[in-house]
Structure formats: C-alpha cells, structure tokens
Amino acid sequence: QIMGTKTVLNNGKNSAGNLTFTVNVDGKVVKANGGGTITWQATRTREWIEGVSTSTWSDDVYLITGSSSGTSASGTSFKHTILKALRKEIGCRHFVSGQLLMQPENKAERLIDYGNGACDNEATVTINGKTFTITLR
C-alpha cells in the first residue's frame, strides 16, 4: 500500500530571475505479507535554470537542493543531504553534476559525486576515504 502526500509550491522567481519550486514529500509504503513499512520525508528546492522560455521539455535544466530522511522496511533510519546542487538536464537520464551525502544508520557515510557535467552514467562513491567509480542504472 502506498500512502502519503507530495506538495509542489511555485515560489516565483528568485534573485537570479529563475523560477523555483519547493517540493515536500511525506510518504509511506506498507509492504505485503508483514514485510514492514518504509517511510520517507523530503524537502527540496528545484530551480529551473534553462529551457523555461521554450516549448521543448528536453532542453530544461534544474538545480535541486535539499534533504530527505526515513526508515527502511526493517526499521533502519537514513538521511540524505544534497551538499552541492544536483544538476538535472531533462535530456539526460542521470544527474550530470552535484554531490549527495547518504547517511545510513550504523554504517559509514557515502558521498556520491555525479561528476563535472557530462551526460553519462558514471558517478563516484566515497566511503571511509576510498573512492570508487560506479555505473548508474
């Protein structure tokens, strides 16, 4: 069962003249057969920095900031914080730049770096000072 709310608020233009939106999520997934409950709360800001004046969606570009937290079906908590704005180019499948800090309960933090702007499926993950290249799916 999927439950919750998602609200999107159009904040108008910011000081840079870009439209911004605040996205709030309070969600829950109750898994079947006593599989547990997943919770997720998030507050993000989406800044529309390119493509706003065209009718073509594929040239739209957003910068996303904010954080989220929740619990897994087994009750383990987690927190995600965007440290450097995630750049989402709608024409690309994955983020092209930005950094996300993942903090799972009782595990080492993970820093995900989406790169320098290339439209590809690669990122790096740093755990305990060791950096690994990963392929995004």
GROMACS .gro file of N, CA, C and O in nm:
model
  548
    1GLN      N    1   0.085  -0.116   0.000
    1GLN     CA    2   0.000   0.000   0.000
    1GLN      C    3   0.090   0.123   0.000
    1GLN      O    4   0.183   0.131   0.078
    2ILE      N    5   0.062   0.218  -0.087
    2ILE     CA    6   0.138   0.342  -0.095
    2ILE      C    7   0.051   0.454  -0.042
    2ILE      O    8  -0.062   0.472  -0.087
    3MET      N    9   0.105   0.531   0.054
    3MET     CA   10   0.031   0.640   0.116
    3MET      C   11   0.121   0.763   0.127
    3MET      O   12   0.243   0.750   0.128
    4GLY      N   13   0.059   0.878   0.139
    4GLY     CA   14   0.136   0.998   0.164
    4GLY      C   15   0.090   1.117   0.083
    4GLY      O   16  -0.011   1.112   0.013
    5THR      N   17   0.169   1.222   0.095
    5THR     CA   18   0.139   1.345   0.023
    5THR      C   19   0.266   1.400  -0.040
    5THR      O   20   0.377   1.382   0.012
    6LYS      N   21   0.246   1.466  -0.152
    6LYS     CA   22   0.353   1.539  -0.219
    6LYS      C   23   0.294   1.673  -0.258
    6LYS      O   24   0.191   1.680  -0.324
    7THR      N   25   0.358   1.780  -0.213
    7THR     CA   26   0.311   1.913  -0.249
    7THR      C   27   0.422   1.987  -0.323
    7THR      O   28   0.540   1.974  -0.289
    8VAL      N   29   0.382   2.060  -0.425
    8VAL     CA   30   0.476   2.140  -0.503
    8VAL      C   31   0.426   2.283  -0.497
    8VAL      O   32   0.312   2.311  -0.534
    9LEU      N   33   0.511   2.372  -0.449
    9LEU     CA   34   0.476   2.513  -0.436
    9LEU      C   35   0.560   2.594  -0.533
    9LEU      O   36   0.684   2.587  -0.530
   10ASN      N   37   0.496   2.670  -0.621
   10ASN     CA   38   0.566   2.760  -0.711
   10ASN      C   39   0.601   2.885  -0.632
   10ASN      O   40   0.513   2.960  -0.591
   11ASN      N   41   0.731   2.906  -0.609
   11ASN     CA   42   0.777   3.021  -0.531
   11ASN      C   43   0.796   3.147  -0.615
   11ASN      O   44   0.834   3.250  -0.561
   12GLY      N   45   0.775   3.138  -0.745
   12GLY     CA   46   0.802   3.253  -0.832
   12GLY      C   47   0.951   3.259  -0.863
   12GLY      O   48   1.024   3.163  -0.847
   13LYS      N   49   0.995   3.375  -0.906
   13LYS     CA   50   1.135   3.393  -0.945
   13LYS      C   51   1.221   3.429  -0.825
   13LYS      O   52   1.180   3.505  -0.737
   14ASN      N   53   1.342   3.373  -0.824
   14ASN     CA   54   1.438   3.405  -0.718
   14ASN      C   55   1.520   3.527  -0.759
   14ASN      O   56   1.493   3.590  -0.863
   15SER      N   57   1.621   3.562  -0.681
   15SER     CA   58   1.701   3.681  -0.708
   15SER      C   59   1.779   3.671  -0.839
   15SER      O   60   1.818   3.772  -0.896
   16ALA      N   61   1.800   3.547  -0.889
   16ALA     CA   62   1.869   3.527  -1.017
   16ALA      C   63   1.772   3.533  -1.134
   16ALA      O   64   1.812   3.521  -1.249
   17GLY      N   65   1.642   3.549  -1.105
   17GLY     CA   66   1.541   3.555  -1.209
   17GLY      C   67   1.491   3.419  -1.255
   17GLY      O   68   1.422   3.409  -1.356
   18ASN      N   69   1.524   3.312  -1.181
   18ASN     CA   70   1.482   3.177  -1.217
   18ASN      C   71   1.362   3.135  -1.134
   18ASN      O   72   1.354   3.165  -1.015
   19LEU      N   73   1.268   3.062  -1.198
   19LEU     CA   74   1.155   3.005  -1.124
   19LEU      C   75   1.206   2.900  -1.026
   19LEU      O   76   1.295   2.821  -1.060
   20THR      N   77   1.150   2.900  -0.905
   20THR     CA   78   1.185   2.797  -0.809
   20THR      C   79   1.057   2.732  -0.755
   20THR      O   80   0.951   2.795  -0.750
   21PHE      N   81   1.072   2.608  -0.718
   21PHE     CA   82   0.961   2.530  -0.664
   21PHE      C   83   1.008   2.458  -0.539
   21PHE      O   84   1.119   2.403  -0.536
   22THR      N   85   0.925   2.458  -0.435
   22THR     CA   86   0.952   2.379  -0.316
   22THR      C   87   0.870   2.251  -0.325
   22THR      O   88   0.750   2.257  -0.349
   23VAL      N   89   0.937   2.137  -0.308
   23VAL     CA   90   0.871   2.006  -0.316
   23VAL      C   91   0.883   1.939  -0.179
   23VAL      O   92   0.994   1.919  -0.129
   24ASN      N   93   0.769   1.910  -0.118
   24ASN     CA   94   0.766   1.840   0.010
   24ASN      C   95   0.698   1.706  -0.007
   24ASN      O   96   0.592   1.697  -0.070
   25VAL      N   97   0.758   1.602   0.050
   25VAL     CA   98   0.704   1.468   0.042
   25VAL      C   99   0.697   1.409   0.182
   25VAL      O  100   0.791   1.420   0.260
   26ASP      N  101   0.585   1.347   0.212
   26ASP     CA  102   0.569   1.268   0.334
   26ASP      C  103   0.504   1.138   0.291
   26ASP      O  104   0.384   1.133   0.266
   27GLY      N  105   0.586   1.034   0.277
   27GLY     CA  106   0.536   0.911   0.217
   27GLY      C  107   0.559   0.788   0.301
   27GLY      O  108   0.644   0.784   0.390
   28LYS      N  109   0.483   0.685   0.266
   28LYS     CA  110   0.491   0.558   0.337
   28LYS      C  111   0.452   0.446   0.241
   28LYS      O  112   0.357   0.460   0.164
   29VAL      N  113   0.526   0.336   0.248
   29VAL     CA  114   0.493   0.216   0.172
   29VAL      C  115   0.480   0.102   0.272
   29VAL      O  116   0.576   0.072   0.345
   30VAL      N  117   0.363   0.041   0.277
   30VAL     CA  118   0.342  -0.075   0.363
   30VAL      C  119   0.355  -0.198   0.273
   30VAL      O  120   0.275  -0.218   0.182
   31LYS      N  121   0.457  -0.279   0.300
   31LYS     CA  122   0.483  -0.396   0.217
   31LYS      C  123   0.387  -0.509   0.254
   31LYS      O  124   0.343  -0.522   0.368
   32ALA      N  125   0.358  -0.592   0.156
   32ALA     CA  126   0.265  -0.703   0.174
   32ALA      C  127   0.322  -0.810   0.266
   32ALA      O  128   0.444  -0.819   0.284
   33ASN      N  129   0.234  -0.891   0.319
   33ASN     CA  130   0.271  -1.010   0.397
   33ASN      C  131   0.363  -0.980   0.515
   33ASN      O  132   0.456  -1.055   0.543
   34GLY      N  133   0.338  -0.866   0.583
   34GLY     CA  134   0.418  -0.831   0.701
   34GLY      C  135   0.561  -0.795   0.669
   34GLY      O  136   0.649  -0.809   0.755
   35GLY      N  137   0.587  -0.747   0.547
   35GLY     CA  138   0.723  -0.715   0.503
   35GLY      C  139   0.779  -0.586   0.559
   35GLY      O  140   0.892  -0.550   0.528
   36GLY      N  141   0.701  -0.515   0.640
   36GLY     CA  142   0.750  -0.391   0.701
   36GLY      C  143   0.695  -0.268   0.632
   36GLY      O  144   0.622  -0.276   0.533
   37THR      N  145   0.733  -0.154   0.686
   37THR     CA  146   0.688  -0.025   0.635
   37THR      C  147   0.809   0.063   0.606
   37THR      O  148   0.899   0.074   0.689
   38ILE      N  149   0.810   0.125   0.492
   38ILE     CA  150   0.914   0.219   0.452
   38ILE      C  151   0.856   0.359   0.465
   38ILE      O  152   0.745   0.384   0.417
   39THR      N  153   0.929   0.449   0.531
   39THR     CA  154   0.884   0.589   0.540
   39THR      C  155   0.987   0.679   0.473
   39THR      O  156   1.106   0.646   0.466
   40TRP      N  157   0.940   0.792   0.421
   40TRP     CA  158   1.029   0.887   0.355
   40TRP      C  159   0.970   1.026   0.366
   40TRP      O  160   0.853   1.048   0.333
   41GLN      N  161   1.052   1.119   0.416
   41GLN     CA  162   1.015   1.260   0.422
   41GLN      C  163   1.124   1.338   0.348
   41GLN      O  164   1.243   1.309   0.366
   42ALA      N  165   1.083   1.435   0.268
   42ALA     CA  166   1.181   1.512   0.192
   42ALA      C  167   1.134   1.656   0.175
   42ALA      O  168   1.014   1.682   0.162
   43THR      N  169   1.231   1.745   0.174
   43THR     CA  170   1.207   1.885   0.138
   43THR      C  171   1.317   1.924   0.040
   43THR      O  172   1.436   1.914   0.073
   44ARG      N  173   1.275   1.964  -0.079
   44ARG     CA  174   1.372   2.001  -0.183
   44ARG      C  175   1.329   2.131  -0.248
   44ARG      O  176   1.210   2.164  -0.250
   45THR      N  177   1.427   2.199  -0.304
   45THR     CA  178   1.400   2.316  -0.386
   45THR      C  179   1.452   2.287  -0.526
   45THR      O  180   1.563   2.236  -0.543
   46ARG      N  181   1.368   2.315  -0.624
   46ARG     CA  182   1.401   2.293  -0.764
   46ARG      C  183   1.406   2.429  -0.832
   46ARG      O  184   1.306   2.500  -0.836
   47GLU      N  185   1.523   2.463  -0.886
   47GLU     CA  186   1.541   2.590  -0.957
   47GLU      C  187   1.552   2.560  -1.106
   47GLU      O  188   1.639   2.486  -1.151
   48TRP      N  189   1.463   2.620  -1.185
   48TRP     CA  190   1.457   2.598  -1.330
   48TRP      C  191   1.551   2.697  -1.395
   48TRP      O  192   1.518   2.815  -1.409
   49ILE      N  193   1.670   2.651  -1.437
   49ILE     CA  194   1.774   2.744  -1.482
   49ILE      C  195   1.789   2.755  -1.634
   49ILE      O  196   1.850   2.851  -1.681
   50GLU      N  197   1.735   2.658  -1.708
   50GLU     CA  198   1.743   2.665  -1.855
   50GLU      C  199   1.618   2.603  -1.916
   50GLU      O  200   1.559   2.512  -1.859
   51GLY      N  201   1.578   2.655  -2.032
   51GLY     CA  202   1.469   2.598  -2.108
   51GLY      C  203   1.330   2.649  -2.074
   51GLY      O  204   1.233   2.608  -2.135
   52VAL      N  205   1.321   2.739  -1.980
   52VAL     CA  206   1.189   2.787  -1.936
   52VAL      C  207   1.115   2.861  -2.046
   52VAL      O  208   0.992   2.858  -2.051
   53SER      N  209   1.187   2.923  -2.139
   53SER     CA  210   1.122   3.004  -2.242
   53SER      C  211   1.092   2.927  -2.371
   53SER      O  212   1.047   2.986  -2.468
   54THR      N  213   1.118   2.796  -2.372
   54THR     CA  214   1.091   2.717  -2.492
   54THR      C  215   0.976   2.621  -2.465
   54THR      O  216   0.943   2.590  -2.351
   55SER      N  217   0.918   2.570  -2.572
   55SER     CA  218   0.811   2.472  -2.558
   55SER      C  219   0.864   2.329  -2.561
   55SER      O  220   0.788   2.234  -2.550
   56THR      N  221   0.994   2.315  -2.574
   56THR     CA  222   1.058   2.185  -2.579
   56THR      C  223   1.105   2.147  -2.440
   56THR      O  224   1.187   2.216  -2.382
   57TRP      N  225   1.054   2.038  -2.385
   57TRP     CA  226   1.091   1.999  -2.249
   57TRP      C  227   1.233   1.945  -2.240
   57TRP      O  228   1.297   1.954  -2.136
   58SER      N  229   1.286   1.890  -2.349
   58SER     CA  230   1.416   1.822  -2.344
   58SER      C  231   1.534   1.918  -2.321
   58SER      O  232   1.644   1.873  -2.291
   59ASP      N  233   1.512   2.049  -2.333
   59ASP     CA  234   1.620   2.144  -2.306
   59ASP      C  235   1.612   2.204  -2.165
   59ASP      O  236   1.691   2.290  -2.129
   60ASP      N  237   1.518   2.155  -2.084
   60ASP     CA  238   1.502   2.206  -1.947
   60ASP      C  239   1.614   2.156  -1.857
   60ASP      O  240   1.655   2.039  -1.866
   61VAL      N  241   1.661   2.245  -1.769
   61VAL     CA  242   1.767   2.211  -1.673
   61VAL      C  243   1.726   2.265  -1.537
   61VAL      O  244   1.683   2.380  -1.525
   62TYR      N  245   1.742   2.181  -1.435
   62TYR     CA  246   1.707   2.218  -1.297
   62TYR      C  247   1.826   2.197  -1.205
   62TYR      O  248   1.907   2.106  -1.226
   63LEU      N  249   1.835   2.280  -1.102
   63LEU     CA  250   1.926   2.257  -0.990
   63LEU      C  251   1.840   2.219  -0.871
   63LEU      O  252   1.744   2.289  -0.838
   64ILE      N  253   1.875   2.110  -0.805
   64ILE     CA  254   1.795   2.058  -0.695
   64ILE      C  255   1.878   2.059  -0.567
   64ILE      O  256   1.992   2.010  -0.566
   65THR      N  257   1.822   2.116  -0.460
   65THR     CA  258   1.886   2.119  -0.329
   65THR      C  259   1.788   2.065  -0.226
   65THR      O  260   1.668   2.057  -0.251
   66GLY      N  261   1.838   2.030  -0.109
   66GLY     CA  262   1.750   1.988  -0.001
   66GLY      C  263   1.798   1.862   0.067
   66GLY      O  264   1.914   1.822   0.057
   67SER      N  265   1.704   1.796   0.136
   67SER     CA  266   1.739   1.677   0.213
   67SER      C  267   1.618   1.587   0.228
   67SER      O  268   1.505   1.627   0.202
   68SER      N  269   1.645   1.463   0.271
   68SER     CA  270   1.539   1.368   0.299
   68SER      C  271   1.583   1.275   0.410
   68SER      O  272   1.702   1.265   0.443
   69SER      N  273   1.486   1.206   0.468
   69SER     CA  274   1.515   1.109   0.572
   69SER      C  275   1.402   1.008   0.576
   69SER      O  276   1.296   1.028   0.518
   70GLY      N  277   1.427   0.898   0.647
   70GLY     CA  278   1.323   0.798   0.658
   70GLY      C  279   1.372   0.673   0.727
   70GLY      O  280   1.478   0.673   0.790
   71THR      N  281   1.295   0.567   0.710
   71THR     CA  282   1.330   0.436   0.765
   71THR      C  283   1.304   0.329   0.660
   71THR      O  284   1.212   0.340   0.580
   72SER      N  285   1.387   0.226   0.664
   72SER     CA  286   1.369   0.112   0.573
   72SER      C  287   1.262   0.020   0.629
   72SER      O  288   1.216   0.037   0.743
   73ALA      N  289   1.226  -0.081   0.553
   73ALA     CA  290   1.125  -0.177   0.597
   73ALA      C  291   1.168  -0.252   0.723
   73ALA      O  292   1.085  -0.296   0.801
   74SER      N  293   1.300  -0.262   0.745
   74SER     CA  294   1.350  -0.330   0.864
   74SER      C  295   1.364  -0.236   0.984
   74SER      O  296   1.405  -0.279   1.091
   75GLY      N  297   1.332  -0.107   0.963
   75GLY     CA  298   1.337  -0.010   1.073
   75GLY      C  299   1.467   0.068   1.083
   75GLY      O  300   1.485   0.148   1.176
   76THR      N  301   1.558   0.049   0.990
   76THR     CA  302   1.684   0.123   0.989
   76THR      C  303   1.662   0.264   0.934
   76THR      O  304   1.601   0.280   0.829
   77SER      N  305   1.713   0.363   1.003
   77SER     CA  306   1.693   0.501   0.958
   77SER      C  307   1.803   0.543   0.860
   77SER      O  308   1.911   0.485   0.855
   78PHE      N  309   1.772   0.646   0.783
   78PHE     CA  310   1.869   0.701   0.688
   78PHE      C  311   1.841   0.849   0.670
   78PHE      O  312   1.732   0.898   0.700
   79LYS      N  313   1.943   0.919   0.621
   79LYS     CA  314   1.931   1.062   0.591
   79LYS      C  315   2.013   1.089   0.466
   79LYS      O  316   2.121   1.033   0.448
   80HIS      N  317   1.960   1.172   0.377
   80HIS     CA  318   2.029   1.215   0.255
   80HIS      C  319   2.032   1.367   0.253
   80HIS      O  320   1.929   1.431   0.276
   81THR      N  321   2.149   1.424   0.226
   81THR     CA  322   2.163   1.569   0.219
   81THR      C  323   2.235   1.605   0.091
   81THR      O  324   2.343   1.551   0.062
   82ILE      N  325   2.178   1.695   0.013
   82ILE     CA  326   2.244   1.742  -0.109
   82ILE      C  327   2.345   1.848  -0.067
   82ILE      O  328   2.308   1.953  -0.014
   83LEU      N  329   2.474   1.818  -0.086
   83LEU     CA  330   2.580   1.909  -0.046
   83LEU      C  331   2.612   2.012  -0.154
   83LEU      O  332   2.648   2.125  -0.124
   84LYS      N  333   2.606   1.971  -0.278
   84LYS     CA  334   2.628   2.058  -0.394
   84LYS      C  335   2.511   2.031  -0.487
   84LYS      O  336   2.482   1.915  -0.518
   85ALA      N  337   2.442   2.135  -0.530
   85ALA     CA  338   2.319   2.121  -0.609
   85ALA      C  339   2.332   2.015  -0.717
   85ALA      O  340   2.430   2.010  -0.791
   86LEU      N  341   2.231   1.928  -0.723
   86LEU     CA  342   2.225   1.826  -0.826
   86LEU      C  343   2.172   1.889  -0.954
   86LEU      O  344   2.065   1.950  -0.953
   87ARG      N  345   2.247   1.877  -1.061
   87ARG     CA  346   2.207   1.935  -1.189
   87ARG      C  347   2.137   1.826  -1.271
   87ARG      O  348   2.198   1.724  -1.305
   88LYS      N  349   2.009   1.851  -1.300
   88LYS     CA  350   1.930   1.757  -1.379
   88LYS      C  351   1.898   1.820  -1.513
   88LYS      O  352   1.825   1.918  -1.522
   89GLU      N  353   1.959   1.765  -1.618
   89GLU     CA  354   1.930   1.805  -1.755
   89GLU      C  355   1.828   1.703  -1.805
   89GLU      O  356   1.858   1.583  -1.813
   90ILE      N  357   1.708   1.749  -1.838
   90ILE     CA  358   1.599   1.657  -1.871
   90ILE      C  359   1.635   1.566  -1.988
   90ILE      O  360   1.591   1.452  -1.994
   91GLY      N  361   1.718   1.611  -2.078
   91GLY     CA  362   1.760   1.529  -2.190
   91GLY      C  363   1.857   1.417  -2.152
   91GLY      O  364   1.889   1.332  -2.234
   92CYS      N  365   1.905   1.416  -2.029
   92CYS     CA  366   1.997   1.313  -1.980
   92CYS      C  367   1.926   1.225  -1.878
   92CYS      O  368   1.845   1.275  -1.799
   93ARG      N  369   1.959   1.100  -1.875
   93ARG     CA  370   1.891   1.007  -1.784
   93ARG      C  371   1.928   1.031  -1.637
   93ARG      O  372   1.845   1.014  -1.548
   94HIS      N  373   2.054   1.068  -1.611
   94HIS     CA  374   2.103   1.081  -1.474
   94HIS      C  375   2.145   1.225  -1.445
   94HIS      O  376   2.159   1.306  -1.537
   95PHE      N  377   2.166   1.255  -1.317
   95PHE     CA  378   2.223   1.385  -1.283
   95PHE      C  379   2.359   1.397  -1.351
   95PHE      O  380   2.431   1.298  -1.366
   96VAL      N  381   2.394   1.520  -1.392
   96VAL     CA  382   2.522   1.540  -1.461
   96VAL      C  383   2.628   1.600  -1.369
   96VAL      O  384   2.747   1.596  -1.402
   97SER      N  385   2.587   1.654  -1.255
   97SER     CA  386   2.683   1.704  -1.157
   97SER      C  387   2.611   1.720  -1.022
   97SER      O  388   2.489   1.710  -1.013
   98GLY      N  389   2.690   1.746  -0.919
   98GLY     CA  390   2.637   1.764  -0.785
   98GLY      C  391   2.685   1.656  -0.691
   98GLY      O  392   2.744   1.555  -0.734
   99GLN      N  393   2.662   1.679  -0.561
   99GLN     CA  394   2.706   1.584  -0.460
   99GLN      C  395   2.595   1.556  -0.360
   99GLN      O  396   2.527   1.648  -0.315
  100LEU      N  397   2.582   1.429  -0.323
  100LEU     CA  398   2.480   1.383  -0.230
  100LEU      C  399   2.547   1.303  -0.119
  100LEU      O  400   2.624   1.211  -0.147
  101LEU      N  401   2.519   1.339   0.007
  101LEU     CA  402   2.570   1.266   0.122
  101LEU      C  403   2.462   1.173   0.173
  101LEU      O  404   2.353   1.219   0.208
  102MET      N  405   2.493   1.043   0.176
  102MET     CA  406   2.399   0.943   0.228
  102MET      C  407   2.450   0.897   0.364
  102MET      O  408   2.567   0.862   0.378
  103GLN      N  409   2.359   0.897   0.464
  103GLN     CA  410   2.396   0.860   0.599
  103GLN      C  411   2.304   0.750   0.650
  103GLN      O  412   2.204   0.776   0.716
  104PRO      N  413   2.338   0.624   0.620
  104PRO     CA  414   2.257   0.514   0.671
  104PRO      C  415   2.294   0.485   0.817
  104PRO      O  416   2.410   0.496   0.856
  105GLU      N  417   2.194   0.451   0.895
  105GLU     CA  418   2.216   0.421   1.037
  105GLU      C  419   2.315   0.305   1.053
  105GLU      O  420   2.305   0.204   0.984
  106ASN      N  421   2.410   0.322   1.144
  106ASN     CA  422   2.509   0.220   1.179
  106ASN      C  423   2.599   0.176   1.064
  106ASN      O  424   2.654   0.066   1.065
  107LYS      N  425   2.613   0.262   0.963
  107LYS     CA  426   2.704   0.234   0.852
  107LYS      C  427   2.780   0.361   0.818
  107LYS      O  428   2.740   0.471   0.856
  108ALA      N  429   2.890   0.346   0.746
  108ALA     CA  430   2.970   0.460   0.705
  108ALA      C  431   2.893   0.550   0.608
  108ALA      O  432   2.812   0.501   0.528
  109GLU      N  433   2.919   0.679   0.617
  109GLU     CA  434   2.858   0.774   0.522
  109GLU      C  435   2.909   0.744   0.381
  109GLU      O  436   3.018   0.693   0.362
  110ARG      N  437   2.824   0.779   0.285
  110ARG     CA  438   2.860   0.763   0.145
  110ARG      C  439   2.843   0.898   0.076
  110ARG      O  440   2.737   0.958   0.084
  111LEU      N  441   2.948   0.944   0.010
  111LEU     CA  442   2.942   1.067  -0.068
  111LEU      C  443   2.936   1.029  -0.215
  111LEU      O  444   3.027   0.966  -0.268
  112ILE      N  445   2.825   1.066  -0.280
  112ILE     CA  446   2.810   1.038  -0.423
  112ILE      C  447   2.835   1.166  -0.499
  112ILE      O  448   2.776   1.270  -0.470
  113ASP      N  449   2.926   1.160  -0.595
  113ASP     CA  450   2.960   1.275  -0.679
  113ASP      C  451   2.922   1.240  -0.822
  113ASP      O  452   2.972   1.142  -0.878
  114TYR      N  453   2.832   1.320  -0.879
  114TYR     CA  454   2.780   1.292  -1.013
  114TYR      C  455   2.866   1.349  -1.125
  114TYR      O  456   2.829   1.337  -1.242
  115GLY      N  457   2.979   1.409  -1.094
  115GLY     CA  458   3.073   1.449  -1.198
  115GLY      C  459   3.072   1.596  -1.230
  115GLY      O  460   3.024   1.680  -1.155
  116ASN      N  461   3.124   1.626  -1.349
  116ASN     CA  462   3.151   1.765  -1.389
  116ASN      C  463   3.059   1.816  -1.499
  116ASN      O  464   3.089   1.916  -1.561
  117GLY      N  465   2.949   1.748  -1.527
  117GLY     CA  466   2.855   1.798  -1.626
  117GLY      C  467   2.835   1.710  -1.747
  117GLY      O  468   2.751   1.740  -1.833
  118ALA      N  469   2.910   1.601  -1.758
  118ALA     CA  470   2.894   1.511  -1.873
  118ALA      C  471   2.763   1.433  -1.860
  118ALA      O  472   2.726   1.388  -1.753
  119CYS      N  473   2.695   1.417  -1.972
  119CYS     CA  474   2.570   1.340  -1.977
  119CYS      C  475   2.608   1.193  -1.994
  119CYS      O  476   2.614   1.142  -2.106
  120ASP      N  477   2.636   1.127  -1.881
  120ASP     CA  478   2.680   0.988  -1.886
  120ASP      C  479   2.617   0.909  -1.772
  120ASP      O  480   2.531   0.961  -1.700
  121ASN      N  481   2.659   0.786  -1.755
  121ASN     CA  482   2.604   0.702  -1.649
  121ASN      C  483   2.708   0.669  -1.543
  121ASN      O  484   2.702   0.565  -1.480
  122GLU      N  485   2.804   0.759  -1.522
  122GLU     CA  486   2.909   0.736  -1.423
  122GLU      C  487   2.900   0.836  -1.308
  122GLU      O  488   2.864   0.952  -1.327
  123ALA      N  489   2.936   0.786  -1.190
  123ALA     CA  490   2.948   0.870  -1.071
  123ALA      C  491   3.057   0.807  -0.985
  123ALA      O  492   3.104   0.697  -1.014
  124THR      N  493   3.096   0.878  -0.880
  124THR     CA  494   3.189   0.819  -0.784
  124THR      C  495   3.122   0.814  -0.648
  124THR      O  496   3.037   0.896  -0.616
  125VAL      N  497   3.162   0.713  -0.570
  125VAL     CA  498   3.115   0.700  -0.433
  125VAL      C  499   3.238   0.693  -0.344
  125VAL      O  500   3.330   0.614  -0.370
  126THR      N  501   3.240   0.776  -0.240
  126THR     CA  502   3.349   0.775  -0.144
  126THR      C  503   3.296   0.724  -0.011
  126THR      O  504   3.200   0.779   0.044
  127ILE      N  505   3.361   0.617   0.040
  127ILE     CA  506   3.326   0.556   0.168
  127ILE      C  507   3.455   0.539   0.247
  127ILE      O  508   3.550   0.477   0.197
  128ASN      N  509   3.458   0.595   0.368
  128ASN     CA  510   3.578   0.583   0.453
  128ASN      C  511   3.705   0.625   0.380
  128ASN      O  512   3.810   0.561   0.393
  129GLY      N  513   3.697   0.733   0.301
  129GLY     CA  514   3.813   0.786   0.233
  129GLY      C  515   3.854   0.713   0.107
  129GLY      O  516   3.948   0.752   0.040
  130LYS      N  517   3.785   0.608   0.071
  130LYS     CA  518   3.815   0.534  -0.052
  130LYS      C  519   3.709   0.566  -0.157
  130LYS      O  520   3.590   0.561  -0.128
  131THR      N  521   3.752   0.598  -0.279
  131THR     CA  522   3.663   0.639  -0.385
  131THR      C  523   3.653   0.530  -0.492
  131THR      O  524   3.754   0.474  -0.534
  132PHE      N  525   3.529   0.503  -0.532
  132PHE     CA  526   3.500   0.402  -0.632
  132PHE      C  527   3.419   0.464  -0.745
  132PHE      O  528   3.330   0.545  -0.718
  133THR      N  529   3.446   0.425  -0.868
  133THR     CA  530   3.363   0.467  -0.981
  133THR      C  531   3.249   0.365  -0.994
  133THR      O  532   3.272   0.245  -0.989
  134ILE      N  533   3.128   0.418  -1.012
  134ILE     CA  534   3.012   0.331  -1.027
  134ILE      C  535   2.940   0.362  -1.157
  134ILE      O  536   2.952   0.471  -1.211
  135THR      N  537   2.866   0.264  -1.205
  135THR     CA  538   2.782   0.282  -1.324
  135THR      C  539   2.638   0.294  -1.278
  135THR      O  540   2.587   0.207  -1.207
  136LEU      N  541   2.573   0.402  -1.315
  136LEU     CA  542   2.434   0.428  -1.276
  136LEU      C  543   2.340   0.352  -1.370
  136LEU      O  544   2.366   0.341  -1.489
  137ARG      N  545   2.231   0.301  -1.316
  137ARG     CA  546   2.134   0.228  -1.397
  137ARG      C  547   2.006   0.306  -1.409
  137ARG      O  548   1.967   0.380  -1.333
   0.00000   0.00000   0.00000
